[in-house]
PDB file of C-alpha atoms in Angstrom:
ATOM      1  CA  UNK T   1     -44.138  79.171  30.374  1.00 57.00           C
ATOM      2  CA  UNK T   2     -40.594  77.822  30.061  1.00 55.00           C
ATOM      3  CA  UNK T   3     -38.156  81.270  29.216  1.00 53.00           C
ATOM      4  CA  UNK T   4     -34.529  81.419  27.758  1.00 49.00           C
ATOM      5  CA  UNK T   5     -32.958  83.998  25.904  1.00 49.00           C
ATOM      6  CA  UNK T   6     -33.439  82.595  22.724  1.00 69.00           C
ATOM      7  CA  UNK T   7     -36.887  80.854  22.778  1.00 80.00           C
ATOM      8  CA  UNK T   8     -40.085  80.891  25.164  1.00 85.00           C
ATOM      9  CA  UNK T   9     -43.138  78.439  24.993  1.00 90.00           C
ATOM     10  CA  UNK T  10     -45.739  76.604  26.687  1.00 92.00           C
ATOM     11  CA  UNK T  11     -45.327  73.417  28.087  1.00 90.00           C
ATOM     12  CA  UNK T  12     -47.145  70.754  30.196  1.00 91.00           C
ATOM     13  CA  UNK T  13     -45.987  67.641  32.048  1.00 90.00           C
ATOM     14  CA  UNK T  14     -46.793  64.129  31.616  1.00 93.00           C
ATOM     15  CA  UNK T  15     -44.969  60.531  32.908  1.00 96.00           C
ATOM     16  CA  UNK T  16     -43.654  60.753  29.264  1.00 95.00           C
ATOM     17  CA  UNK T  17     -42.187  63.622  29.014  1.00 93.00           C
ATOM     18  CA  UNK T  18     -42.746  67.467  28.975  1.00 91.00           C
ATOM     19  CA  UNK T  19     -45.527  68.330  25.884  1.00 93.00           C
ATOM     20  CA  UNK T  20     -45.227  71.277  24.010  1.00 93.00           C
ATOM     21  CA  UNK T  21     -48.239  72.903  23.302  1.00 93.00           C
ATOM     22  CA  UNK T  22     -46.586  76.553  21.707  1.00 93.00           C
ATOM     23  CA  UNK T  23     -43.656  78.243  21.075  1.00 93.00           C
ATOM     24  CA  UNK T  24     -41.671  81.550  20.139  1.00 93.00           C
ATOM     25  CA  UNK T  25     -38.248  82.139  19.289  1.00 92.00           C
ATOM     26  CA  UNK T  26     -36.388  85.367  18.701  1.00 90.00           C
ATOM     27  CA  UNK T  27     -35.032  83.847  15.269  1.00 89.00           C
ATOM     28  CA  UNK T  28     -38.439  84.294  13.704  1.00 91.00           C
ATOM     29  CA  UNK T  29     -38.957  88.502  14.284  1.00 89.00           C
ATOM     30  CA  UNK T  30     -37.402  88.998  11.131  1.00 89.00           C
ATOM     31  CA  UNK T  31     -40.318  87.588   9.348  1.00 92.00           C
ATOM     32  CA  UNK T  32     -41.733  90.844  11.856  1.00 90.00           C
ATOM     33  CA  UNK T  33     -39.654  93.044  11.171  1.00 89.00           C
ATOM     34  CA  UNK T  34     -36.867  93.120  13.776  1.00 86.00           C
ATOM     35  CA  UNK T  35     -34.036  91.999  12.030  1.00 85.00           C
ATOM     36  CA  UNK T  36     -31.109  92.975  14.591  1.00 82.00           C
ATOM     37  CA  UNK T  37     -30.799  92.520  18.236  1.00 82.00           C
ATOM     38  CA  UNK T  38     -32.309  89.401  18.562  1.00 84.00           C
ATOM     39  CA  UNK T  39     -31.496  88.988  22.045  1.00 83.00           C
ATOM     40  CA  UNK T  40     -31.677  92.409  24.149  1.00 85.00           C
ATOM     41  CA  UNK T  41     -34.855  93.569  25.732  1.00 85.00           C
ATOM     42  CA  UNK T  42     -36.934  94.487  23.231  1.00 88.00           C
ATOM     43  CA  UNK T  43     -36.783  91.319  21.179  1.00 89.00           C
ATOM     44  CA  UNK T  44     -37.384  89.316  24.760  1.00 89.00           C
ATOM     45  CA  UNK T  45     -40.753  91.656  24.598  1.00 89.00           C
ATOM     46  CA  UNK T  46     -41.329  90.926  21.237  1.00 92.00           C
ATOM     47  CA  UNK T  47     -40.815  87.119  21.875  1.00 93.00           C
ATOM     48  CA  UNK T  48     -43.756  86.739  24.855  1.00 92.00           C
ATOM     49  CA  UNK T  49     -45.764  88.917  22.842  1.00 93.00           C
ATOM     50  CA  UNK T  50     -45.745  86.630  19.434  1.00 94.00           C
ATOM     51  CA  UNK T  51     -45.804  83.585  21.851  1.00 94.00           C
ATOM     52  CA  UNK T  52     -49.451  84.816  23.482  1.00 94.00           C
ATOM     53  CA  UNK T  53     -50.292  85.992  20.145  1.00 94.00           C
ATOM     54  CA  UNK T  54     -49.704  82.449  18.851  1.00 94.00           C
ATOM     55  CA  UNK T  55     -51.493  80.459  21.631  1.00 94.00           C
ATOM     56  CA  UNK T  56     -54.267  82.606  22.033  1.00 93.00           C
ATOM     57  CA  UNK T  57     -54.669  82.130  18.328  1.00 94.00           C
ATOM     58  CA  UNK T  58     -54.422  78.569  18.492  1.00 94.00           C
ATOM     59  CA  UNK T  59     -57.310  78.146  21.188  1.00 92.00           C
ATOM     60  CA  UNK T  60     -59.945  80.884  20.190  1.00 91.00           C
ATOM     61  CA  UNK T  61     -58.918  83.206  22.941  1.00 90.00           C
ATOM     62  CA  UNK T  62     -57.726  86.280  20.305  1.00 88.00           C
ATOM     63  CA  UNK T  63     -60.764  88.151  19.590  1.00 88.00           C
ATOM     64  CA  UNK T  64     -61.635  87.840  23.313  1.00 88.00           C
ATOM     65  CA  UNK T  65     -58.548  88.282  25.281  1.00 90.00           C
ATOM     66  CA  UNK T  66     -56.270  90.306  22.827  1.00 87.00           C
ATOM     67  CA  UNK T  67     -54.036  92.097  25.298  1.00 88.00           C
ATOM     68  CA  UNK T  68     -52.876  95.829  25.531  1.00 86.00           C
ATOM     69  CA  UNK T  69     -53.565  98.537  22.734  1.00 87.00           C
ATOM     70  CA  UNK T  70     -50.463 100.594  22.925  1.00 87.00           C
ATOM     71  CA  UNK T  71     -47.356  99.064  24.731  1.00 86.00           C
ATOM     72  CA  UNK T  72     -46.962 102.058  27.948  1.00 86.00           C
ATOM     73  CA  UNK T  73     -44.971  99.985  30.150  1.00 83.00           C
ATOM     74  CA  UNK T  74     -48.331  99.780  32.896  1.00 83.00           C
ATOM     75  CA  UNK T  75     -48.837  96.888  35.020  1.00 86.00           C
ATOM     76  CA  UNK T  76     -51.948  94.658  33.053  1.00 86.00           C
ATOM     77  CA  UNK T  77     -53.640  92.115  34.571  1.00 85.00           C
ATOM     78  CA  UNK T  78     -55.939  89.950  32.413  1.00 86.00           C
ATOM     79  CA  UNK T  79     -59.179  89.875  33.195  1.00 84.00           C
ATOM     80  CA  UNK T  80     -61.825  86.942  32.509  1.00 83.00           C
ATOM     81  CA  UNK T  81     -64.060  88.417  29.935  1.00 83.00           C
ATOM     82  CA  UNK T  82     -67.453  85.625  29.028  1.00 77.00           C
ATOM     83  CA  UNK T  83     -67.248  82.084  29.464  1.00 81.00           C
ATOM     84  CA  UNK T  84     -63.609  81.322  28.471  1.00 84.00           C
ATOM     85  CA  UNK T  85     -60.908  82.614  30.623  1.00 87.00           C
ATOM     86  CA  UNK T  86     -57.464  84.028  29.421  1.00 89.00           C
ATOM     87  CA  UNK T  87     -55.228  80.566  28.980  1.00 91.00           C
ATOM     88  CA  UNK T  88     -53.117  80.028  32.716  1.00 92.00           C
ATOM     89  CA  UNK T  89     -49.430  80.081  32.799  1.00 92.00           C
ATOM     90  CA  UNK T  90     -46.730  80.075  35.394  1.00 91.00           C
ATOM     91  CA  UNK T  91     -43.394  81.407  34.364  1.00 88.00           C
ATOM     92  CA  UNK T  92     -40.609  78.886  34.301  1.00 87.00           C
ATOM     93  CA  UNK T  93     -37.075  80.419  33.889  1.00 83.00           C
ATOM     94  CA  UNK T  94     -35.367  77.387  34.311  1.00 82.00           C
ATOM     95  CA  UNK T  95     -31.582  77.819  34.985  1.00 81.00           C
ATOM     96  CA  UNK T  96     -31.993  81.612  34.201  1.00 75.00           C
ATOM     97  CA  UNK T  97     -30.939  84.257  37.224  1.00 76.00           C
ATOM     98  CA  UNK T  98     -33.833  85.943  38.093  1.00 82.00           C
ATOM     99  CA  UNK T  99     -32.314  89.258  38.792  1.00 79.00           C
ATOM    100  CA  UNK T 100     -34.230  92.615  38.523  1.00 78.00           C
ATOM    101  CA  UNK T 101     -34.532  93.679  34.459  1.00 71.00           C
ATOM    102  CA  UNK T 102     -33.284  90.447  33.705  1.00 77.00           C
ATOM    103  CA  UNK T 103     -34.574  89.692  29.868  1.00 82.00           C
ATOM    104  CA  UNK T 104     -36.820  86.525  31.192  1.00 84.00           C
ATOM    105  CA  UNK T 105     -39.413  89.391  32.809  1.00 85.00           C
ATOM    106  CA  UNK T 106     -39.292  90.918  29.001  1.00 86.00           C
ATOM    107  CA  UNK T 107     -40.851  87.601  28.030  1.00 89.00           C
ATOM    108  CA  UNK T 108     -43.013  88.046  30.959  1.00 89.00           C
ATOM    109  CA  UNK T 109     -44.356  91.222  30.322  1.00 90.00           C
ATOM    110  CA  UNK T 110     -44.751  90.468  26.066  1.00 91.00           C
ATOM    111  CA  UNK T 111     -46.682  87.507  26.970  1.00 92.00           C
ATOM    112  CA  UNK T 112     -49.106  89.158  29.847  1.00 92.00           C
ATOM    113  CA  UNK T 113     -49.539  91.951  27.210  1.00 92.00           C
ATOM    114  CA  UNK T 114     -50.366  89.758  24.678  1.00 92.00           C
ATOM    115  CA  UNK T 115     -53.322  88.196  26.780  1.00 92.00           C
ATOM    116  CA  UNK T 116     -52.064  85.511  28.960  1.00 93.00           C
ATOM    117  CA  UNK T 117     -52.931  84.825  32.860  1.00 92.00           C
ATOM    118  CA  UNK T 118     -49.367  85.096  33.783  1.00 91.00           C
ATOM    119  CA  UNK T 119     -49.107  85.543  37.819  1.00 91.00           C
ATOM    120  CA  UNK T 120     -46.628  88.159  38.206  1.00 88.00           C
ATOM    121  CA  UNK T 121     -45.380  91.411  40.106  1.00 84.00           C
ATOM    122  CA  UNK T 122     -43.463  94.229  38.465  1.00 84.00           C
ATOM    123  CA  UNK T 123     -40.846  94.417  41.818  1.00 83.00           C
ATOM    124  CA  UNK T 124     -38.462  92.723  38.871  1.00 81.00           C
ATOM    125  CA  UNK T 125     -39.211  95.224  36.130  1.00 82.00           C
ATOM    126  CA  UNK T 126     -37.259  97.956  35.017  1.00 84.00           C
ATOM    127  CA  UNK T 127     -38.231 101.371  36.598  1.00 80.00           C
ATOM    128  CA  UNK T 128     -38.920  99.840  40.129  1.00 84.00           C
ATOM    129  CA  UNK T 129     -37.326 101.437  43.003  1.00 84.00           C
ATOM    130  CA  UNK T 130     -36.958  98.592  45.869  1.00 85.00           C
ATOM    131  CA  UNK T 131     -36.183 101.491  48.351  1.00 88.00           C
ATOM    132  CA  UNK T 132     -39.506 103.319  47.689  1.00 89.00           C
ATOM    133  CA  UNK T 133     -41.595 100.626  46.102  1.00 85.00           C
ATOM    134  CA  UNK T 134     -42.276 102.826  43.121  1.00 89.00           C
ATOM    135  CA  UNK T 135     -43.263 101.938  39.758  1.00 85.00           C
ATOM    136  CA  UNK T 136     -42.086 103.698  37.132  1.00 84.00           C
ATOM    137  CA  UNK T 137     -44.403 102.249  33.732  1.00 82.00           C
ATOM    138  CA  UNK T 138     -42.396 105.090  31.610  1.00 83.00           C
ATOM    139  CA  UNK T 139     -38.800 103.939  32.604  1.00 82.00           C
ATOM    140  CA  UNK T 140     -40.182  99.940  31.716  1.00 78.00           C
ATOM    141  CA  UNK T 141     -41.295 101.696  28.298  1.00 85.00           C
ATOM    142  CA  UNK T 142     -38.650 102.949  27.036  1.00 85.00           C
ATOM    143  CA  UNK T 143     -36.332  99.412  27.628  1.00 84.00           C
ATOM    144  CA  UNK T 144     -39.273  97.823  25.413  1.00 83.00           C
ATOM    145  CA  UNK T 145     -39.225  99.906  22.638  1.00 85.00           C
ATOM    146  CA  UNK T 146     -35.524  99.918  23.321  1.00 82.00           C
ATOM    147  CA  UNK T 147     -34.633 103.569  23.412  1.00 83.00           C
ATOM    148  CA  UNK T 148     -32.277 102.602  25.936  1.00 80.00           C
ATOM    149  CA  UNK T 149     -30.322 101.272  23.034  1.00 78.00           C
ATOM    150  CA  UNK T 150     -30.886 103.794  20.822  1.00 82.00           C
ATOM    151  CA  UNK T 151     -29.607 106.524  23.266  1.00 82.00           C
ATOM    152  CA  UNK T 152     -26.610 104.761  23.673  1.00 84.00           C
ATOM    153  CA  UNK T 153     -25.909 104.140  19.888  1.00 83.00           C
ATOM    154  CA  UNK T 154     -26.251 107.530  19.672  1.00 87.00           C
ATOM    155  CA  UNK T 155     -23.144 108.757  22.138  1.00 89.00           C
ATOM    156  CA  UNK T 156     -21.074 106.145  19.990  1.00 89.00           C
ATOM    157  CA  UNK T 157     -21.622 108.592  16.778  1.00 84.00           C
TER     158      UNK T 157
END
């Protein structure tokens, strides 16, 4: 999965040339209903989440592999449910710093909740504590849904 800030997709390599096989990009959640903020954390979420939508979708995997119910912020791993397994990605960020919270592992986690095998770790996810190697899925949650925002939008009235 090849990751920037404003579009994410799917991409193989031949001797001709990278192929796309699927892609998202922030500039279509308005048609979803997120009309502002196309580029902070929530809309990064929303982006991996319409991509594995999308490609999951495109091969048949949707009914089977259809990713998390309720967005809590928890660490899901895709599981291989019949005869197909989930499609296999490995994230590509490119030129993109890789630095904890950065917006890339928003894409990450959208896409592995939408259904996709997407090797990861949350040690880059918000609510991680690197000095007691905590997890905290409620502290991830609320940059999703971007109540981080909203707090802050809120001392500005």
């Amino acid at each position: 999965a090849v990751v920037s800030t404003q579009s994410t997709g799917v991409a193989y390599a031949t001797i001709e040339g990278d192929k796309v096989v699927c892609d998202a990009r922030s500039s279509e959640l308005p048609r979803y209903g997120i009309k502002t903020g196309l580029t902070n954390s929530p809309a990064s979420y929303a982006v991996g989440l319409l991509l594995a939508r999308r490609l999951n979708q495109k091969y048949g995997l949707d009914e089977t592999y259809g990713g998390v119910e309720e967005v809590d912020g928890e660490e899901y791993l895709v599981e291989k449910e019949g005869d197909k397994g989930a499609f296999y990605c490995v994230l590509d960020t490119g030129l993109a710093r890789t630095s904890s919270g950065a917006r890339s592992f928003g894409v990450l986690k959208g896409a592995v909740d939408g259904g996709l095998d997407i090797p990861h770790t949350s040690k880059r996810n918000p609510g991680y504590n690197a000095e007691s190697g905590d997890y905290d899925a409620g502290t991830h949650r609320t940059r999703i849904l971007g109540e981080h925002n909203s707090n802050y939008m809120q001392t500005l009235l």
